[in-house]
mmCIF file with all atom_site columns, C-alpha atoms in Angstrom:
data_model
loop_
_atom_site.group_PDB
_atom_site.id
_atom_site.type_symbol
_atom_site.label_atom_id
_atom_site.label_alt_id
_atom_site.label_comp_id
_atom_site.label_asym_id
_atom_site.label_entity_id
_atom_site.label_seq_id
_atom_site.pdbx_PDB_ins_code
_atom_site.Cartn_x
_atom_site.Cartn_y
_atom_site.Cartn_z
_atom_site.occupancy
_atom_site.B_iso_or_equiv
_atom_site.pdbx_formal_charge
_atom_site.auth_seq_id
_atom_site.auth_comp_id
_atom_site.auth_asym_id
_atom_site.auth_atom_id
_atom_site.pdbx_PDB_model_num
ATOM 1   C CA . PRO A 1 1   ? 72.987  -170.630 -96.927  1.00 0.00 ? 79  PRO A CA 1
ATOM 2   C CA . ASP A 1 2   ? 73.037  -173.315 -94.305  1.00 0.00 ? 80  ASP A CA 1
ATOM 3   C CA . ALA A 1 3   ? 76.475  -173.786 -92.725  1.00 0.00 ? 81  ALA A CA 1
ATOM 4   C CA . ALA A 1 4   ? 76.470  -177.466 -93.745  1.00 0.00 ? 82  ALA A CA 1
ATOM 5   C CA . ASP A 1 5   ? 75.749  -176.608 -97.404  1.00 0.00 ? 83  ASP A CA 1
ATOM 6   C CA . ARG A 1 6   ? 78.987  -177.179 -99.349  1.00 0.00 ? 84  ARG A CA 1
ATOM 7   C CA . SER A 1 7   ? 77.561  -176.560 -102.815 1.00 0.00 ? 85  SER A CA 1
ATOM 8   C CA . ARG A 1 8   ? 79.165  -174.145 -105.262 1.00 0.00 ? 86  ARG A CA 1
ATOM 9   C CA . ALA A 1 9   ? 76.105  -171.884 -105.054 1.00 0.00 ? 87  ALA A CA 1
ATOM 10  C CA . ALA A 1 10  ? 76.386  -171.698 -101.253 1.00 0.00 ? 88  ALA A CA 1
ATOM 11  C CA . LEU A 1 11  ? 80.096  -170.878 -101.488 1.00 0.00 ? 89  LEU A CA 1
ATOM 12  C CA . ASP A 1 12  ? 79.355  -168.136 -104.017 1.00 0.00 ? 90  ASP A CA 1
ATOM 13  C CA . GLN A 1 13  ? 76.679  -166.675 -101.720 1.00 0.00 ? 91  GLN A CA 1
ATOM 14  C CA . ARG A 1 14  ? 79.042  -166.682 -98.739  1.00 0.00 ? 92  ARG A CA 1
ATOM 15  C CA . VAL A 1 15  ? 81.832  -165.025 -100.717 1.00 0.00 ? 93  VAL A CA 1
ATOM 16  C CA . GLN A 1 16  ? 79.440  -162.414 -102.115 1.00 0.00 ? 94  GLN A CA 1
ATOM 17  C CA . ARG A 1 17  ? 78.133  -161.641 -98.622  1.00 0.00 ? 95  ARG A CA 1
ATOM 18  C CA . VAL A 1 18  ? 81.682  -161.008 -97.373  1.00 0.00 ? 96  VAL A CA 1
ATOM 19  C CA . LEU A 1 19  ? 82.516  -158.851 -100.411 1.00 0.00 ? 97  LEU A CA 1
ATOM 20  C CA . ALA A 1 20  ? 79.276  -156.886 -99.936  1.00 0.00 ? 98  ALA A CA 1
ATOM 21  C CA . ARG A 1 21  ? 80.332  -156.111 -96.360  1.00 0.00 ? 99  ARG A CA 1
ATOM 22  C CA . VAL A 1 22  ? 83.760  -155.055 -97.635  1.00 0.00 ? 100 VAL A CA 1
ATOM 23  C CA . ASP A 1 23  ? 82.099  -152.669 -100.108 1.00 0.00 ? 101 ASP A CA 1
ATOM 24  C CA . LEU A 1 24  ? 79.858  -151.316 -97.356  1.00 0.00 ? 102 LEU A CA 1
ATOM 25  C CA . ALA A 1 25  ? 82.884  -150.693 -95.149  1.00 0.00 ? 103 ALA A CA 1
ATOM 26  C CA . TRP A 1 26  ? 84.608  -148.728 -97.968  1.00 0.00 ? 104 TRP A CA 1
ATOM 27  C CA . PHE A 1 27  ? 81.401  -146.720 -98.420  1.00 0.00 ? 105 PHE A CA 1
ATOM 28  C CA . GLN A 1 28  ? 81.338  -145.959 -94.702  1.00 0.00 ? 106 GLN A CA 1
ATOM 29  C CA . LEU A 1 29  ? 84.981  -144.845 -94.821  1.00 0.00 ? 107 LEU A CA 1
ATOM 30  C CA . ALA A 1 30  ? 84.212  -142.521 -97.737  1.00 0.00 ? 108 ALA A CA 1
ATOM 31  C CA . GLN A 1 31  ? 81.463  -141.008 -95.590  1.00 0.00 ? 109 GLN A CA 1
ATOM 32  C CA . GLY A 1 32  ? 83.914  -140.394 -92.724  1.00 0.00 ? 110 GLY A CA 1
ATOM 33  C CA . ARG A 1 33  ? 82.404  -143.136 -90.569  1.00 0.00 ? 111 ARG A CA 1
ATOM 34  C CA . ALA A 1 34  ? 85.526  -145.068 -89.581  1.00 0.00 ? 112 ALA A CA 1
ATOM 35  C CA . ALA A 1 35  ? 83.943  -146.600 -86.470  1.00 0.00 ? 113 ALA A CA 1
ATOM 36  C CA . ASP A 1 36  ? 81.056  -148.035 -88.522  1.00 0.00 ? 114 ASP A CA 1
ATOM 37  C CA . ALA A 1 37  ? 83.534  -149.287 -91.123  1.00 0.00 ? 115 ALA A CA 1
ATOM 38  C CA . GLN A 1 38  ? 85.541  -151.027 -88.384  1.00 0.00 ? 116 GLN A CA 1
ATOM 39  C CA . GLN A 1 39  ? 82.418  -152.836 -87.214  1.00 0.00 ? 117 GLN A CA 1
ATOM 40  C CA . THR A 1 40  ? 81.398  -153.800 -90.765  1.00 0.00 ? 118 THR A CA 1
ATOM 41  C CA . ALA A 1 41  ? 84.916  -155.024 -91.556  1.00 0.00 ? 119 ALA A CA 1
ATOM 42  C CA . SER A 1 42  ? 84.904  -157.079 -88.351  1.00 0.00 ? 120 SER A CA 1
ATOM 43  C CA . GLN A 1 43  ? 81.615  -158.674 -89.448  1.00 0.00 ? 121 GLN A CA 1
ATOM 44  C CA . ALA A 1 44  ? 83.138  -159.545 -92.828  1.00 0.00 ? 122 ALA A CA 1
ATOM 45  C CA . LEU A 1 45  ? 86.180  -161.064 -91.119  1.00 0.00 ? 123 LEU A CA 1
ATOM 46  C CA . ALA A 1 46  ? 83.952  -163.079 -88.787  1.00 0.00 ? 124 ALA A CA 1
ATOM 47  C CA . GLU A 1 47  ? 82.319  -164.713 -91.814  1.00 0.00 ? 125 GLU A CA 1
ATOM 48  C CA . LEU A 1 48  ? 85.612  -165.997 -93.201  1.00 0.00 ? 126 LEU A CA 1
ATOM 49  C CA . PRO A 1 49  ? 86.446  -169.667 -92.683  1.00 0.00 ? 127 PRO A CA 1
ATOM 50  C CA . ALA A 1 50  ? 89.175  -170.468 -90.159  1.00 0.00 ? 128 ALA A CA 1
ATOM 51  C CA . THR A 1 51  ? 91.416  -171.743 -92.950  1.00 0.00 ? 129 THR A CA 1
ATOM 52  C CA . ALA A 1 52  ? 91.348  -169.754 -96.173  1.00 0.00 ? 130 ALA A CA 1
ATOM 53  C CA . THR A 1 53  ? 91.096  -171.916 -99.265  1.00 0.00 ? 131 THR A CA 1
ATOM 54  C CA . VAL A 1 54  ? 91.774  -170.549 -102.756 1.00 0.00 ? 132 VAL A CA 1
ATOM 55  C CA . SER A 1 55  ? 88.160  -169.352 -103.018 1.00 0.00 ? 133 SER A CA 1
ATOM 56  C CA . TRP A 1 56  ? 88.611  -167.257 -99.896  1.00 0.00 ? 134 TRP A CA 1
ATOM 57  C CA . LEU A 1 57  ? 92.060  -165.699 -100.491 1.00 0.00 ? 135 LEU A CA 1
ATOM 58  C CA . GLN A 1 58  ? 90.811  -162.573 -102.246 1.00 0.00 ? 136 GLN A CA 1
ATOM 59  C CA . PRO A 1 59  ? 87.839  -161.950 -99.912  1.00 0.00 ? 137 PRO A CA 1
ATOM 60  C CA . GLN A 1 60  ? 90.121  -162.470 -96.899  1.00 0.00 ? 138 GLN A CA 1
ATOM 61  C CA . GLN A 1 61  ? 92.707  -159.987 -98.191  1.00 0.00 ? 139 GLN A CA 1
ATOM 62  C CA . GLN A 1 62  ? 90.034  -157.441 -99.082  1.00 0.00 ? 140 GLN A CA 1
ATOM 63  C CA . ALA A 1 63  ? 88.374  -157.727 -95.673  1.00 0.00 ? 141 ALA A CA 1
ATOM 64  C CA . LEU A 1 64  ? 91.708  -157.364 -93.899  1.00 0.00 ? 142 LEU A CA 1
ATOM 65  C CA . GLU A 1 65  ? 92.644  -154.398 -96.101  1.00 0.00 ? 143 GLU A CA 1
ATOM 66  C CA . VAL A 1 66  ? 89.452  -152.488 -95.329  1.00 0.00 ? 144 VAL A CA 1
ATOM 67  C CA . GLN A 1 67  ? 89.880  -153.341 -91.634  1.00 0.00 ? 145 GLN A CA 1
ATOM 68  C CA . VAL A 1 68  ? 93.386  -151.832 -91.685  1.00 0.00 ? 146 VAL A CA 1
ATOM 69  C CA . TRP A 1 69  ? 92.140  -148.729 -93.468  1.00 0.00 ? 147 TRP A CA 1
ATOM 70  C CA . SER A 1 70  ? 89.199  -148.291 -91.090  1.00 0.00 ? 148 SER A CA 1
ATOM 71  C CA . LEU A 1 71  ? 91.686  -148.314 -88.208  1.00 0.00 ? 149 LEU A CA 1
ATOM 72  C CA . LEU A 1 72  ? 94.179  -146.113 -90.057  1.00 0.00 ? 150 LEU A CA 1
ATOM 73  C CA . LEU A 1 73  ? 91.597  -143.450 -90.948  1.00 0.00 ? 151 LEU A CA 1
ATOM 74  C CA . ALA A 1 74  ? 90.145  -143.316 -87.442  1.00 0.00 ? 152 ALA A CA 1
ATOM 75  C CA . VAL A 1 75  ? 91.074  -140.145 -85.566  1.00 0.00 ? 153 VAL A CA 1
ATOM 76  C CA . PRO A 1 76  ? 93.376  -140.908 -83.858  1.00 0.00 ? 154 PRO A CA 1
ATOM 77  C CA . PRO A 1 77  ? 94.368  -144.191 -85.529  1.00 0.00 ? 155 PRO A CA 1
ATOM 78  C CA . ALA A 1 78  ? 92.940  -147.095 -83.557  1.00 0.00 ? 156 ALA A CA 1
ATOM 79  C CA . PRO A 1 79  ? 95.226  -149.066 -81.192  1.00 0.00 ? 157 PRO A CA 1
ATOM 80  C CA . ALA A 1 80  ? 94.496  -152.349 -82.979  1.00 0.00 ? 158 ALA A CA 1
ATOM 81  C CA . LEU A 1 81  ? 96.170  -151.030 -86.141  1.00 0.00 ? 159 LEU A CA 1
ATOM 82  C CA . ALA A 1 82  ? 99.482  -152.830 -85.518  1.00 0.00 ? 160 ALA A CA 1
ATOM 83  C CA . THR A 1 83  ? 97.789  -156.201 -84.964  1.00 0.00 ? 161 THR A CA 1
ATOM 84  C CA . GLN A 1 84  ? 95.473  -155.852 -87.948  1.00 0.00 ? 162 GLN A CA 1
ATOM 85  C CA . TRP A 1 85  ? 98.325  -154.707 -90.200  1.00 0.00 ? 163 TRP A CA 1
ATOM 86  C CA . LEU A 1 86  ? 100.282 -157.825 -89.260  1.00 0.00 ? 164 LEU A CA 1
ATOM 87  C CA . ALA A 1 87  ? 97.275  -160.023 -90.117  1.00 0.00 ? 165 ALA A CA 1
ATOM 88  C CA . TYR A 1 88  ? 96.781  -158.257 -93.466  1.00 0.00 ? 166 TYR A CA 1
ATOM 89  C CA . ASP A 1 89  ? 100.487 -158.318 -94.321  1.00 0.00 ? 167 ASP A CA 1
ATOM 90  C CA . THR A 1 90  ? 100.706 -162.024 -93.465  1.00 0.00 ? 168 THR A CA 1
ATOM 91  C CA . ALA A 1 91  ? 97.632  -162.866 -95.565  1.00 0.00 ? 169 ALA A CA 1
ATOM 92  C CA . ARG A 1 92  ? 98.959  -160.893 -98.532  1.00 0.00 ? 170 ARG A CA 1
ATOM 93  C CA . SER A 1 93  ? 102.414 -162.413 -98.368  1.00 0.00 ? 171 SER A CA 1
ATOM 94  C CA . SER A 1 94  ? 101.052 -165.953 -98.088  1.00 0.00 ? 172 SER A CA 1
ATOM 95  C CA . GLY A 1 95  ? 98.862  -165.543 -101.184 1.00 0.00 ? 173 GLY A CA 1
ATOM 96  C CA . PHE A 1 96  ? 99.822  -165.863 -104.832 1.00 0.00 ? 174 PHE A CA 1
ATOM 97  C CA . GLY A 1 97  ? 102.964 -163.859 -105.635 1.00 0.00 ? 175 GLY A CA 1
ATOM 98  C CA . GLY A 1 98  ? 103.282 -162.926 -101.981 1.00 0.00 ? 176 GLY A CA 1
ATOM 99  C CA . ASP A 1 99  ? 107.040 -162.577 -102.192 1.00 0.00 ? 177 ASP A CA 1
ATOM 100 C CA . ARG A 1 100 ? 106.766 -159.712 -104.727 1.00 0.00 ? 178 ARG A CA 1
ATOM 101 C CA . LYS A 1 101 ? 106.890 -156.127 -103.518 1.00 0.00 ? 179 LYS A CA 1
ATOM 102 C CA . LEU A 1 102 ? 103.686 -154.431 -104.655 1.00 0.00 ? 180 LEU A CA 1
ATOM 103 C CA . LEU A 1 103 ? 103.678 -150.655 -104.706 1.00 0.00 ? 181 LEU A CA 1
ATOM 104 C CA . PHE A 1 104 ? 100.221 -150.174 -103.200 1.00 0.00 ? 182 PHE A CA 1
ATOM 105 C CA . HIS A 1 105 ? 101.045 -152.539 -100.337 1.00 0.00 ? 183 HIS A CA 1
ATOM 106 C CA . GLU A 1 106 ? 104.403 -150.914 -99.594  1.00 0.00 ? 184 GLU A CA 1
ATOM 107 C CA . VAL A 1 107 ? 102.754 -147.474 -99.624  1.00 0.00 ? 185 VAL A CA 1
ATOM 108 C CA . ASP A 1 108 ? 100.149 -148.805 -97.188  1.00 0.00 ? 186 ASP A CA 1
ATOM 109 C CA . ARG A 1 109 ? 102.986 -150.166 -95.025  1.00 0.00 ? 187 ARG A CA 1
ATOM 110 C CA . ALA A 1 110 ? 104.538 -146.681 -94.946  1.00 0.00 ? 188 ALA A CA 1
ATOM 111 C CA . LEU A 1 111 ? 101.216 -145.066 -94.000  1.00 0.00 ? 189 LEU A CA 1
ATOM 112 C CA . VAL A 1 112 ? 100.706 -147.568 -91.192  1.00 0.00 ? 190 VAL A CA 1
ATOM 113 C CA . ALA A 1 113 ? 104.309 -147.041 -90.035  1.00 0.00 ? 191 ALA A CA 1
ATOM 114 C CA . GLN A 1 114 ? 103.748 -143.289 -89.904  1.00 0.00 ? 192 GLN A CA 1
ATOM 115 C CA . ALA A 1 115 ? 100.543 -143.738 -87.898  1.00 0.00 ? 193 ALA A CA 1
ATOM 116 C CA . LEU A 1 116 ? 102.323 -146.111 -85.498  1.00 0.00 ? 194 LEU A CA 1
ATOM 117 C CA . ARG A 1 117 ? 105.432 -143.892 -85.408  1.00 0.00 ? 195 ARG A CA 1
ATOM 118 C CA . ASP A 1 118 ? 107.511 -146.960 -86.238  1.00 0.00 ? 196 ASP A CA 1
ATOM 119 C CA . ASP A 1 119 ? 110.760 -145.759 -87.848  1.00 0.00 ? 197 ASP A CA 1
ATOM 120 C CA . ARG A 1 120 ? 112.031 -149.255 -88.622  1.00 0.00 ? 198 ARG A CA 1
ATOM 121 C CA . MET A 1 121 ? 108.809 -150.227 -90.372  1.00 0.00 ? 199 MET A CA 1
ATOM 122 C CA . LEU A 1 122 ? 108.870 -146.927 -92.277  1.00 0.00 ? 200 LEU A CA 1
ATOM 123 C CA . ALA A 1 123 ? 112.434 -147.564 -93.468  1.00 0.00 ? 201 ALA A CA 1
ATOM 124 C CA . ASN A 1 124 ? 111.405 -151.054 -94.654  1.00 0.00 ? 202 ASN A CA 1
ATOM 125 C CA . ALA A 1 125 ? 108.401 -149.559 -96.439  1.00 0.00 ? 203 ALA A CA 1
ATOM 126 C CA . LYS A 1 126 ? 110.510 -146.933 -98.194  1.00 0.00 ? 204 LYS A CA 1
ATOM 127 C CA . SER A 1 127 ? 112.894 -149.664 -99.327  1.00 0.00 ? 205 SER A CA 1
ATOM 128 C CA . GLY A 1 128 ? 109.934 -151.719 -100.553 1.00 0.00 ? 206 GLY A CA 1
ATOM 129 C CA . ILE A 1 129 ? 108.529 -148.714 -102.431 1.00 0.00 ? 207 ILE A CA 1
ATOM 130 C CA . THR A 1 130 ? 111.862 -148.187 -104.166 1.00 0.00 ? 208 THR A CA 1
ATOM 131 C CA . GLU A 1 131 ? 112.063 -151.881 -105.078 1.00 0.00 ? 209 GLU A CA 1
ATOM 132 C CA . ALA A 1 132 ? 108.482 -151.977 -106.363 1.00 0.00 ? 210 ALA A CA 1
ATOM 133 C CA . LEU A 1 133 ? 108.987 -148.829 -108.436 1.00 0.00 ? 211 LEU A CA 1
ATOM 134 C CA . SER A 1 134 ? 112.183 -150.197 -109.964 1.00 0.00 ? 212 SER A CA 1
ATOM 135 C CA . LYS A 1 135 ? 110.278 -153.190 -111.340 1.00 0.00 ? 213 LYS A CA 1
ATOM 136 C CA . MET A 1 136 ? 107.446 -151.198 -112.908 1.00 0.00 ? 214 MET A CA 1
ATOM 137 C CA . SER A 1 137 ? 107.384 -150.168 -116.564 1.00 0.00 ? 215 SER A CA 1
ATOM 138 C CA . ARG A 1 138 ? 105.634 -146.874 -115.689 1.00 0.00 ? 216 ARG A CA 1
ATOM 139 C CA . PRO A 1 139 ? 106.560 -146.281 -112.053 1.00 0.00 ? 217 PRO A CA 1
ATOM 140 C CA . GLY A 1 140 ? 103.812 -145.044 -109.785 1.00 0.00 ? 218 GLY A CA 1
ATOM 141 C CA . THR A 1 141 ? 101.669 -143.436 -112.440 1.00 0.00 ? 219 THR A CA 1
ATOM 142 C CA . SER A 1 142 ? 98.335  -144.861 -111.316 1.00 0.00 ? 220 SER A CA 1
ATOM 143 C CA . LEU A 1 143 ? 98.908  -144.128 -107.632 1.00 0.00 ? 221 LEU A CA 1
ATOM 144 C CA . CYS A 1 144 ? 100.090 -140.596 -108.428 1.00 0.00 ? 222 CYS A CA 1
ATOM 145 C CA . LYS A 1 145 ? 96.849  -139.640 -110.169 1.00 0.00 ? 223 LYS A CA 1
ATOM 146 C CA . PRO A 1 146 ? 94.072  -138.028 -108.140 1.00 0.00 ? 224 PRO A CA 1
ATOM 147 C CA . PRO A 1 147 ? 91.020  -140.227 -107.519 1.00 0.00 ? 225 PRO A CA 1
ATOM 148 C CA . GLY A 1 148 ? 88.669  -140.277 -110.475 1.00 0.00 ? 226 GLY A CA 1
ATOM 149 C CA . THR A 1 149 ? 85.335  -138.522 -110.463 1.00 0.00 ? 227 THR A CA 1
ATOM 150 C CA . GLY A 1 150 ? 83.461  -140.639 -112.998 1.00 0.00 ? 228 GLY A CA 1
ATOM 151 C CA . ALA A 1 151 ? 79.846  -141.673 -113.169 1.00 0.00 ? 229 ALA A CA 1
ATOM 152 C CA . HIS A 1 152 ? 80.315  -144.164 -110.335 1.00 0.00 ? 230 HIS A CA 1
ATOM 153 C CA . PRO A 1 153 ? 81.113  -143.092 -106.776 1.00 0.00 ? 231 PRO A CA 1
ATOM 154 C CA . ASN A 1 154 ? 84.679  -143.720 -105.681 1.00 0.00 ? 232 ASN A CA 1
ATOM 155 C CA . TRP A 1 155 ? 84.432  -145.130 -102.177 1.00 0.00 ? 233 TRP A CA 1
ATOM 156 C CA . ARG A 1 156 ? 88.192  -145.654 -102.021 1.00 0.00 ? 234 ARG A CA 1
ATOM 157 C CA . ALA A 1 157 ? 89.000  -141.967 -102.557 1.00 0.00 ? 235 ALA A CA 1
ATOM 158 C CA . PRO A 1 158 ? 90.355  -141.485 -98.986  1.00 0.00 ? 236 PRO A CA 1
ATOM 159 C CA . GLN A 1 159 ? 92.711  -144.434 -99.510  1.00 0.00 ? 237 GLN A CA 1
ATOM 160 C CA . GLN A 1 160 ? 93.809  -143.214 -102.936 1.00 0.00 ? 238 GLN A CA 1
ATOM 161 C CA . MET A 1 161 ? 94.409  -139.661 -101.703 1.00 0.00 ? 239 MET A CA 1
ATOM 162 C CA . ALA A 1 162 ? 96.514  -140.907 -98.778  1.00 0.00 ? 240 ALA A CA 1
ATOM 163 C CA . ARG A 1 163 ? 98.596  -143.072 -101.099 1.00 0.00 ? 241 ARG A CA 1
ATOM 164 C CA . GLN A 1 164 ? 99.076  -140.224 -103.575 1.00 0.00 ? 242 GLN A CA 1
ATOM 165 C CA . ARG A 1 165 ? 100.045 -137.806 -100.791 1.00 0.00 ? 243 ARG A CA 1
ATOM 166 C CA . LEU A 1 166 ? 102.646 -140.212 -99.393  1.00 0.00 ? 244 LEU A CA 1
ATOM 167 C CA . LEU A 1 167 ? 104.224 -140.908 -102.784 1.00 0.00 ? 245 LEU A CA 1
ATOM 168 C CA . SER A 1 168 ? 104.307 -137.178 -103.501 1.00 0.00 ? 246 SER A CA 1
ATOM 169 C CA . ASP A 1 169 ? 105.889 -136.464 -100.114 1.00 0.00 ? 247 ASP A CA 1
ATOM 170 C CA . LEU A 1 170 ? 108.569 -139.066 -100.904 1.00 0.00 ? 248 LEU A CA 1
ATOM 171 C CA . GLY A 1 171 ? 109.223 -137.429 -104.281 1.00 0.00 ? 249 GLY A CA 1
ATOM 172 C CA . HIS A 1 172 ? 107.911 -140.289 -106.425 1.00 0.00 ? 250 HIS A CA 1
ATOM 173 C CA . CYS A 1 173 ? 105.125 -138.340 -108.170 1.00 0.00 ? 251 CYS A CA 1
ATOM 174 C CA . ARG A 1 174 ? 105.961 -135.732 -110.773 1.00 0.00 ? 252 ARG A CA 1
ATOM 175 C CA . ALA A 1 175 ? 104.135 -132.416 -110.557 1.00 0.00 ? 253 ALA A CA 1
ATOM 176 C CA . ALA A 1 176 ? 101.346 -132.222 -113.116 1.00 0.00 ? 254 ALA A CA 1
#
């Protein structure tokens, strides 16, 4: 849509275009193409408005998340990881319920801390994981399960496996 078009249909098209790029970046990560995923995630981020309104909060967080993961899964992890993590963490904490510790986000924080070799950040992440688990009715069960192999491809399998591995290493997943 034209940049001056402020209709609901134009907004929906813009949001869908960003989310399509996010999905493409996850697909590229699942194929082991972290560099391509970084570029695709950067394109998605470039399409976000300078100030995120309510309509853009979820697409912004998803684009930042896939950007972080594309940098995290690069071999070796890309130097921009620290900067992109900060942007993602800030966007997540400024959204709805941003003050709550979410298990997936704290696990991601720990993975980023390990990649950056940041002991202080890792200690904060472990504390956040413990806090998030303490507030769950069934602690960690979904993140402790291996990625599904259903009829649809699971493009987030590398992310899910990394999360499961970290929680297992920390002793939060029971042996099957």
